[in-house]
CSV table of C-alpha atoms and ligand atoms in Angstrom, one decimal:
chain,number,residue,atom,x,y,z
Y,1426,MET,CA,40.8,-1.1,-17.7
Y,1427,SER,CA,37.2,-1.6,-16.9
Y,1428,PRO,CA,35.4,-4.1,-19.4
Y,1429,VAL,CA,33.3,-2.5,-22.0
Y,1430,ARG,CA,29.7,-3.1,-21.3
Y,1431,PRO,CA,27.6,-4.4,-24.2
Y,1432,PRO,CA,24.9,-1.9,-25.2
Y,1433,LEU,CA,21.6,-2.3,-23.3
Y,1434,PRO,CA,18.7,-3.8,-25.1
Y,1435,PRO,CA,15.9,-1.3,-26.1
Y,1436,LEU,CA,13.2,-0.9,-23.3
Y,1437,PRO,CA,9.7,-2.6,-24.4
Y,1438,PRO,CA,7.3,-0.1,-24.9
Y,1439,LEU,CA,5.3,0.9,-21.7
Y,1440,SER,CA,1.8,-0.8,-21.4
Y,1441,PRO,CA,-0.8,0.6,-19.4
Y,1442,ARG,CA,-1.0,-0.4,-15.8
Y,1443,ALA,CA,-2.8,-3.7,-15.4
Y,1444,PHE,CA,-6.0,-2.2,-13.7
Y,1445,ALA,CA,-7.6,-5.7,-13.9
Y,1446,SER,CA,-5.5,-6.7,-10.8
Y,1447,PHE,CA,-7.2,-4.2,-8.8
Y,1448,ASP,CA,-9.9,-4.5,-6.5
Y,1449,GLU,CA,-13.1,-5.9,-8.3
Y,1450,ALA,CA,-14.9,-3.0,-6.6
Y,1451,HIS,CA,-13.1,-0.6,-8.3
Y,1452,GLY,CA,-13.0,-1.9,-11.9
Y,1453,GLY,CA,-15.9,-0.1,-13.0
Y,1454,ALA,CA,-14.4,3.3,-12.4
Y,1455,ILE,CA,-11.1,2.5,-13.8
Y,1456,ALA,CA,-12.6,0.9,-17.0
Y,1457,ALA,CA,-14.8,3.6,-17.6
Y,1458,ALA,CA,-12.1,6.1,-16.9
Y,1459,SER,CA,-9.7,4.5,-19.2
Y,1460,ALA,CA,-12.2,4.1,-22.0
Y,1461,GLY,CA,-12.2,7.9,-22.0
Y,1462,LEU,CA,-15.6,8.7,-20.3
Y,1463,SER,CA,-15.9,11.8,-18.4
Y,1464,THR,CA,-14.8,11.8,-14.9
Y,1465,VAL,CA,-18.3,12.0,-13.5
Y,1466,GLN,CA,-19.4,8.9,-15.7
Y,1467,ALA,CA,-16.4,7.0,-14.4
Y,1468,ALA,CA,-17.1,7.9,-10.8
Y,1469,SER,CA,-20.7,7.0,-11.4
Y,1470,SER,CA,-19.7,3.4,-12.3
Y,1471,VAL,CA,-17.6,3.2,-9.1
Y,1472,SER,CA,-20.6,3.9,-7.0
Y,1473,SER,CA,-22.6,1.1,-8.6
Y,1474,ALA,CA,-20.0,-1.5,-8.2
Y,1475,ASP,CA,-19.3,-1.7,-4.5
Y,1476,GLY,CA,-22.6,-2.0,-2.8
Y,1477,LEU,CA,-22.5,1.6,-1.7
Y,1478,THR,CA,-25.9,3.5,-1.7
Y,1479,HIS,CA,-25.8,6.4,-4.0
Y,1480,ALA,CA,-28.8,8.5,-4.5
Y,1481,PRO,CA,-31.0,8.2,-7.5
Y,1482,ASP,CA,-29.4,9.6,-10.7
Y,1483,THR,CA,-30.0,13.1,-11.4
Y,1484,GLY,CA,-30.9,12.8,-15.1
Y,1485,SER,CA,-27.6,13.9,-16.4
Y,1486,ASP,CA,-24.2,12.2,-16.5
Y,1487,ARG,CA,-23.5,13.7,-12.9
Y,1488,ILE,CA,-23.0,11.4,-10.1
Y,1489,GLY,CA,-25.8,11.3,-7.3
Y,1490,SER,CA,-24.9,11.6,-3.6
Y,1491,TYR,CA,-22.7,8.9,-2.0
Y,1492,VAL,CA,-23.7,7.5,1.2
Y,1493,PHE,CA,-20.6,6.1,3.1
Y,1494,PRO,CA,-21.2,3.7,6.0
Y,1495,GLY,CA,-20.3,5.5,9.2
Y,1496,ILE,CA,-19.3,8.5,7.3
Y,1497,GLY,CA,-22.4,10.1,5.6
Y,1498,VAL,CA,-23.5,11.6,2.6
Y,1499,ILE,CA,-21.3,13.2,-0.1
Y,1500,GLU,CA,-23.0,15.6,-2.2
Y,1501,PRO,CA,-21.6,16.1,-5.8
Y,1502,ALA,CA,-20.1,19.5,-6.9
Y,1503,PRO,CA,-22.5,21.7,-8.9
Y,1504,GLU,CA,-22.4,20.9,-12.6
Y,1505,GLY,CA,-19.3,22.6,-14.1
Y,1506,THR,CA,-17.3,22.6,-10.8
Y,1507,LYS,CA,-13.7,21.7,-11.1
Y,1508,PRO,CA,-13.0,18.5,-9.1
Y,1509,GLY,CA,-10.8,18.9,-6.0
Y,1510,THR,CA,-7.3,17.9,-5.8
Y,1511,VAL,CA,-5.9,14.8,-4.0
Y,1512,TYR,CA,-2.8,14.7,-1.9
Y,1513,LEU,CA,-1.4,11.3,-1.0
Y,1514,VAL,CA,0.6,12.3,2.0
Y,1515,GLY,CA,3.2,10.5,4.0
Y,1516,GLY,CA,2.9,11.2,7.8
Y,1517,GLY,CA,5.8,9.4,8.9
Y,1518,PRO,CA,5.9,6.8,11.7
Y,1519,GLY,CA,3.5,8.2,14.2
Y,1520,SER,CA,5.0,11.1,15.8
Y,1521,VAL,CA,3.9,14.8,14.6
Y,1522,GLU,CA,7.4,15.7,14.8
Y,1523,LEU,CA,8.2,13.6,11.9
Y,1524,LEU,CA,5.6,15.1,9.6
Y,1525,THR,CA,7.2,17.1,6.7
Y,1526,LEU,CA,6.8,20.8,6.2
Y,1527,LYS,CA,5.0,19.7,3.0
Y,1528,ALA,CA,2.7,17.6,5.0
Y,1529,VAL,CA,1.8,20.4,7.3
Y,1530,GLN,CA,1.3,22.5,4.6
Y,1531,CYS,CA,-1.3,20.1,3.0
Y,1532,LEU,CA,-2.9,19.6,6.3
Y,1533,SER,CA,-3.4,23.2,6.5
Y,1534,SER,CA,-5.0,23.8,3.1
Y,1535,ALA,CA,-7.2,20.4,3.3
Y,1536,ASP,CA,-10.9,20.4,3.3
Y,1537,VAL,CA,-11.0,16.7,4.4
Y,1538,VAL,CA,-8.4,14.4,6.0
Y,1539,LEU,CA,-8.6,10.8,5.6
Y,1540,LEU,CA,-6.5,9.4,8.5
Y,1541,ASP,CA,-4.7,6.3,8.6
Y,1542,HIS,CA,-4.2,4.5,11.9
Y,1543,LEU,CA,-0.3,4.5,11.8
Y,1544,ALA,CA,0.1,8.3,10.9
Y,1545,PRO,CA,0.2,10.7,13.4
Y,1546,GLN,CA,-3.2,11.2,15.2
Y,1547,ASP,CA,-2.9,14.3,16.8
Y,1548,ILE,CA,-3.1,16.7,13.9
Y,1549,ALA,CA,-6.1,18.8,14.8
Y,1550,SER,CA,-3.8,21.9,15.4
Y,1551,PHE,CA,-2.4,21.7,11.9
Y,1552,ALA,CA,-5.8,21.2,10.3
Y,1553,PRO,CA,-8.4,23.2,12.5
Y,1554,ASN,CA,-11.0,23.9,9.9
Y,1555,THR,CA,-10.8,20.6,8.2
Y,1556,GLN,CA,-12.9,17.4,8.7
Y,1557,ILE,CA,-11.0,14.4,9.8
Y,1558,ILE,CA,-12.2,10.9,8.9
Y,1559,GLU,CA,-10.3,8.1,10.5
Y,1560,VAL,CA,-10.2,5.2,8.1
Y,1561,GLY,CA,-7.5,3.2,10.0
Y,1562,LYS,CA,-7.7,-0.2,11.1
Y,1563,ASN,CA,-7.7,0.5,15.0
Y,1564,PRO,CA,-9.1,-2.4,16.8
Y,1565,GLY,CA,-12.5,-2.0,17.6
Y,1566,LYS,CA,-12.8,1.0,15.6
Y,1567,HIS,CA,-14.9,1.4,12.3
Y,1568,VAL,CA,-12.8,-0.3,9.6
Y,1569,VAL,CA,-13.2,1.4,6.0
Y,1570,PRO,CA,-12.1,-1.3,3.5
Y,1571,GLN,CA,-9.4,-0.1,0.9
Y,1572,SER,CA,-12.2,-0.1,-1.9
Y,1573,HIS,CA,-14.1,2.2,0.0
Y,1574,ILE,CA,-11.4,4.4,0.9
Y,1575,GLN,CA,-10.6,4.8,-2.9
Y,1576,GLN,CA,-14.2,5.5,-3.5
Y,1577,LEU,CA,-14.2,8.0,-0.5
Y,1578,ILE,CA,-11.1,9.7,-2.1
Y,1579,LEU,CA,-12.8,10.1,-5.6
Y,1580,ALA,CA,-16.3,11.0,-4.2
Y,1581,LEU,CA,-14.8,13.7,-1.9
Y,1582,ALA,CA,-12.6,15.1,-5.1
Y,1583,LEU,CA,-15.5,15.0,-7.1
Y,1584,SER,CA,-17.5,17.1,-4.7
Y,1585,GLY,CA,-15.0,19.8,-5.1
Y,1586,LYS,CA,-13.0,19.1,-1.9
Y,1587,THR,CA,-9.3,19.2,-1.3
Y,1588,VAL,CA,-8.6,15.8,0.0
Y,1589,VAL,CA,-5.4,14.9,2.0
Y,1590,ARG,CA,-5.1,10.9,2.6
Y,1591,LEU,CA,-2.6,11.1,5.5
Y,1592,LYS,CA,-0.8,7.7,5.6
Y,1593,GLY,CA,1.6,6.3,7.9
Y,1594,GLY,CA,5.3,6.4,6.8
Y,1595,ASP,CA,5.7,6.8,3.2
Y,1596,PRO,CA,2.7,6.4,0.7
Y,1597,PHE,CA,4.7,4.1,-1.7
Y,1598,VAL,CA,6.3,1.7,1.0
Y,1599,PHE,CA,3.5,-0.9,1.6
Y,1600,GLY,CA,0.9,2.0,1.6
Y,1601,ARG,CA,-1.2,1.3,-1.4
Y,1602,GLY,CA,-0.4,4.8,-2.6
Y,1603,ALA,CA,0.3,3.7,-6.2
Y,1604,GLU,CA,-3.3,2.1,-6.2
Y,1605,GLU,CA,-4.9,5.4,-5.1
Y,1606,LEU,CA,-2.5,7.4,-7.5
Y,1607,ASP,CA,-3.8,5.3,-10.4
Y,1608,ALA,CA,-7.3,5.5,-9.3
Y,1609,CYS,CA,-7.3,9.3,-9.3
Y,1610,THR,CA,-5.4,9.4,-12.5
Y,1611,ALA,CA,-7.9,7.2,-14.3
Y,1612,ALA,CA,-10.9,9.3,-12.8
Y,1613,GLY,CA,-9.1,12.3,-14.3
Y,1614,ILE,CA,-8.3,13.8,-10.7
Y,1615,GLU,CA,-5.3,15.7,-10.0
Y,1616,CYS,CA,-3.3,13.8,-7.6
Y,1617,HIS,CA,0.0,14.7,-5.7
Y,1618,VAL,CA,2.2,12.4,-3.9
Y,1619,VAL,CA,3.9,13.8,-0.8
Y,1620,PRO,CA,6.8,11.5,0.5
Y,1621,GLY,CA,7.0,10.6,4.1
Y,1622,VAL,CA,9.4,9.3,6.7
Y,1623,SER,CA,9.3,5.6,6.2
Y,1624,SER,CA,9.1,3.3,9.3
Y,1625,ALA,CA,11.4,1.0,7.5
Y,1626,ILE,CA,14.4,3.3,8.1
Y,1627,ALA,CA,13.1,5.4,10.8
Y,1628,VAL,CA,11.8,2.9,13.5
Y,1629,PRO,CA,15.0,1.0,13.6
Y,1630,ALA,CA,16.6,4.4,14.2
Y,1631,ALA,CA,14.3,5.0,16.9
Y,1632,ALA,CA,16.3,2.1,18.6
Y,1633,SER,CA,19.6,3.6,17.4
Y,1634,ILE,CA,19.9,0.9,14.8
Y,1635,PRO,CA,21.4,2.1,11.5
Y,1636,VAL,CA,20.3,0.2,8.4
Y,1637,THR,CA,23.6,0.7,6.9
Y,1638,MET,CA,26.9,1.4,8.6
Y,1639,ARG,CA,30.4,1.6,7.0
Y,1640,LYS,CA,32.3,-1.6,7.0
Y,1641,VAL,CA,29.2,-3.4,8.7
Y,1642,SER,CA,26.3,-3.3,6.2
Y,1643,HIS,CA,26.2,-2.0,2.8
Y,1644,MET,CA,22.6,-3.0,1.8
Y,1645,PHE,CA,19.4,-3.4,3.1
Y,1646,THR,CA,16.3,-5.5,2.1
Y,1647,VAL,CA,12.8,-4.4,3.0
Y,1648,LEU,CA,10.0,-7.3,3.1
Y,1649,SER,CA,6.4,-7.5,3.9
Y,1650,GLY,CA,5.7,-10.3,6.3
Y,1651,HIS,CA,1.9,-9.9,6.1
Y,1652,SER,CA,1.8,-13.3,4.6
Y,1653,ALA,CA,4.3,-15.8,5.7
Y,1654,LEU,CA,7.5,-15.3,3.6
Y,1655,ASN,CA,7.8,-17.9,0.9
Y,1656,ASP,CA,10.9,-19.7,-0.2
Y,1657,ALA,CA,12.0,-17.1,-2.7
Y,1658,ASP,CA,11.6,-14.5,0.0
Y,1659,LEU,CA,13.4,-16.2,2.7
Y,1660,ASP,CA,16.3,-17.2,0.1
Y,1661,ALA,CA,16.5,-13.4,-0.5
Y,1662,LEU,CA,16.5,-12.4,2.9
Y,1663,ALA,CA,18.9,-15.1,3.8
Y,1664,ALA,CA,21.4,-14.1,1.0
Y,1665,THR,CA,21.0,-10.4,2.1
Y,1666,LEU,CA,22.0,-11.4,5.6
Y,1667,ARG,CA,25.0,-13.7,4.2
Y,1668,ALA,CA,26.3,-11.0,2.3
Y,1669,GLY,CA,26.6,-8.8,5.4
Y,1670,GLY,CA,23.3,-6.8,4.7
Y,1671,THR,CA,20.3,-5.9,7.0
Y,1672,GLY,CA,17.0,-7.2,7.0
Y,1673,VAL,CA,14.0,-5.1,7.7
Y,1674,LEU,CA,10.6,-6.8,7.9
Y,1675,LEU,CA,7.4,-4.9,8.1
Y,1676,MET,CA,3.9,-6.2,9.1
Y,1677,GLY,CA,5.7,-9.4,10.3
Y,1678,VAL,CA,4.8,-10.0,13.9
Y,1679,ARG,CA,2.1,-12.8,13.1
Y,1680,THR,CA,4.4,-14.4,10.8
Y,1681,LEU,CA,7.7,-13.9,12.9
Y,1682,GLY,CA,8.0,-17.6,14.0
Y,1683,SER,CA,8.0,-19.0,10.6
Y,1684,THR,CA,10.3,-16.2,9.3
Y,1685,VAL,CA,13.0,-17.1,12.0
Y,1686,ALA,CA,12.4,-20.8,11.4
Y,1687,GLY,CA,13.2,-20.4,7.6
Y,1688,LEU,CA,16.3,-18.4,8.3
Y,1689,LEU,CA,17.5,-21.2,10.6
Y,1690,ALA,CA,16.7,-23.7,8.1
Y,1691,ARG,CA,18.8,-22.0,5.6
Y,1692,GLY,CA,21.7,-22.3,7.8
Y,1693,LEU,CA,21.8,-18.8,9.1
Y,1694,ASP,CA,23.9,-18.6,12.5
Y,1695,ASP,CA,21.8,-19.0,15.8
Y,1696,TYR,CA,23.7,-16.0,16.8
Y,1697,THR,CA,22.6,-13.7,14.2
Y,1698,PRO,CA,21.3,-10.3,15.9
Y,1699,MET,CA,18.0,-9.3,15.6
Y,1700,ALA,CA,15.9,-6.7,17.0
Y,1701,THR,CA,11.9,-5.8,17.1
Y,1702,ILE,CA,10.8,-2.2,17.9
Y,1703,GLU,CA,7.2,-2.2,18.7
Y,1704,ARG,CA,5.2,1.1,18.6
Y,1705,GLY,CA,8.3,3.3,17.5
Y,1706,TYR,CA,8.3,6.8,18.6
Y,1707,SER,CA,5.3,6.6,21.0
Y,1708,GLU,CA,5.5,6.5,24.6
Y,1709,ASP,CA,5.4,3.0,25.1
Y,1710,GLN,CA,7.9,2.3,22.5
Y,1711,ARG,CA,9.4,-1.1,23.2
Y,1712,VAL,CA,12.8,-2.9,21.8
Y,1713,THR,CA,13.6,-6.2,22.1
Y,1714,VAL,CA,17.2,-7.3,21.1
Y,1715,THR,CA,18.0,-10.8,20.8
Y,1716,VAL,CA,19.4,-13.4,18.4
Y,1717,LEU,CA,17.8,-15.9,15.9
Y,1718,GLY,CA,18.3,-18.9,18.3
Y,1719,ALA,CA,16.4,-17.1,21.1
Y,1720,ALA,CA,14.0,-15.3,19.0
Y,1721,GLU,CA,11.0,-17.8,20.0
Y,1722,ARG,CA,11.5,-16.9,23.8
Y,1723,ASP,CA,12.2,-13.3,23.4
Y,1724,CYS,CA,9.7,-12.2,21.0
Y,1725,ALA,CA,6.6,-14.2,22.3
Y,1726,GLN,CA,5.1,-11.0,23.5
Y,1727,VAL,CA,5.7,-8.6,20.5
Y,1728,GLN,CA,2.6,-7.1,19.4
Y,1729,ALA,CA,1.7,-5.1,15.9
Y,1730,PRO,CA,2.8,-2.5,14.9
Y,1731,ALA,CA,6.5,-3.7,15.0
Y,1732,ILE,CA,9.5,-3.9,12.8
Y,1733,THR,CA,12.1,-6.2,13.0
Y,1734,VAL,CA,15.6,-5.9,12.1
Y,1735,PHE,CA,18.1,-8.7,11.2
Y,1736,GLY,CA,21.9,-8.5,10.8
Y,1737,GLU,CA,25.2,-7.1,12.4
Y,1738,VAL,CA,23.8,-3.6,12.5
Y,1739,VAL,CA,21.6,-4.7,15.5
Y,1740,ARG,CA,24.9,-4.8,17.6
Y,1741,TYR,CA,25.3,-1.1,17.1
Y,1742,ALA,CA,22.0,-0.4,19.2
Y,1743,ARG,CA,22.3,1.6,22.3
Y,1744,ASP,CA,24.6,0.3,25.4
Y,1745,ASP,CA,21.6,-1.1,27.3
Y,1746,GLN,CA,21.0,-3.3,24.2
Y,1747,GLN,CA,24.3,-4.4,24.0
Y,1748,ARG,CA,23.9,-5.9,27.3
Y,1749,LEU,CA,20.8,-7.5,26.4
Y,1750,LEU,CA,22.6,-9.1,23.3
Y,1751,ALA,CA,25.5,-10.5,25.5
Y,1752,GLU,CA,22.8,-12.2,27.7
Y,1753,VAL,CA,20.7,-13.8,25.0
Y,1754,SER,CA,24.1,-15.3,23.6
Y,1755,ASP,CA,24.4,-17.1,26.8
Y,1756,TYR,CA,21.2,-18.3,26.5
Y,1757,VAL,CA,21.6,-19.6,23.2
Y,1758,LYS,CA,24.9,-21.2,24.3
Y,1759,ASP,CA,23.2,-23.0,27.1
Y,1760,HIS,CA,20.4,-24.1,24.7
Y,1761,SER,CA,22.1,-25.4,21.6
T,1935,SAH,N1,3.8,3.0,4.5
T,1935,SAH,C1,4.4,2.6,5.9
T,1935,SAH,C2,4.3,1.2,6.1
T,1935,SAH,C3,3.0,0.6,6.0
T,1935,SAH,S1,3.1,-1.1,6.5
T,1935,SAH,C4,5.9,3.2,6.1
T,1935,SAH,O1,6.4,3.6,5.0
T,1935,SAH,O2,6.2,3.2,7.3
T,1935,SAH,C5,2.5,-1.0,8.2
T,1935,SAH,C6,3.7,-1.5,8.9
T,1935,SAH,O3,4.8,-0.5,9.1
T,1935,SAH,C7,3.2,-2.1,10.3
T,1935,SAH,O4,2.9,-3.4,10.5
T,1935,SAH,C8,4.8,-2.1,11.1
T,1935,SAH,O5,5.5,-3.3,10.5
T,1935,SAH,C9,5.4,-0.8,10.4
T,1935,SAH,N2,5.0,0.4,11.1
T,1935,SAH,C10,4.8,1.5,10.8
T,1935,SAH,N3,4.7,2.5,11.8
T,1935,SAH,C11,5.3,1.8,13.0
T,1935,SAH,C12,5.7,2.2,14.1
T,1935,SAH,N4,5.5,3.5,14.6
T,1935,SAH,N5,6.4,1.5,14.9
T,1935,SAH,C13,6.7,0.0,14.6
T,1935,SAH,N6,6.5,-0.3,13.2
T,1935,SAH,C14,5.7,0.5,12.5
């Protein structure tokens, strides 16, 4: 007989989100919006907080024009006009074929698309009459900081436009989607989230690596390696792998050396399989299959964007990768 569970304690009351932790530049809008001011007043506080130029006050509580560096002037909608709607859309890992039908629908009805660098880029045919603004972080291209992107979303929506923010993967997986949703909600702008195919699952699949597999791996842990993993992260990743699970590391190229060293220092086997998949679903996708003990040699050339998968599931990659895995195992044997 299964043990009787004790009743769950009551949930604490929900508290409003901690806007204070937001980007400083955004505090004004959120504070104003949460204080119950009108949408326009809220947005007007945004403009003054971030060093963005905005035209002199119109005399009413309506916002003036915004001037975004590299983008131009955004005029406010005529008084009494309903603000536009914002769609935070997951664009999948980069191939247009992995856009959802809903994403395509949103693109076709948008006035403006704010395009992330990891989202599919060749979307013009889905959005023929749409202004497309690249806000991604491609090296050498104009970079729009996140605080400006949020203001841009608000300013465009307040100017009456239907805005699509097209993000790589899923907006809620390391995508800052929740922040943008909060900013819209706080400013009284209707905002919808459209999930996307997350690279955390889809990019391993591009190398035929399943993140779970019956009798091999029954769980997976997804981590950000944007900053070097701390002890608690490494303990959690090591515990996942020891329990037979899969580790999936995003944004982890720069810190890969310290991740691998941290796992080895926690007693993980040299032969633990791992794979990096660079530029998944692009023509120059590259898959490197190796083991922890040979990662330093094999992953030296890996470049972002890439995903690293750790665990036994890597053995179920395609045949040519099986061969690679056998080779690296020999390397580790010779070097340990
Ligand atoms: N929201 C996104 C993740 C954003 S974080 C999602 O759900 O997929 C950005 C990281 O995602 C990159 O640094 C990289 O680790 C990973 N990534 C996204 N697209 C990728 C691709 N096509 N190939 C390899 N890695 C990718």
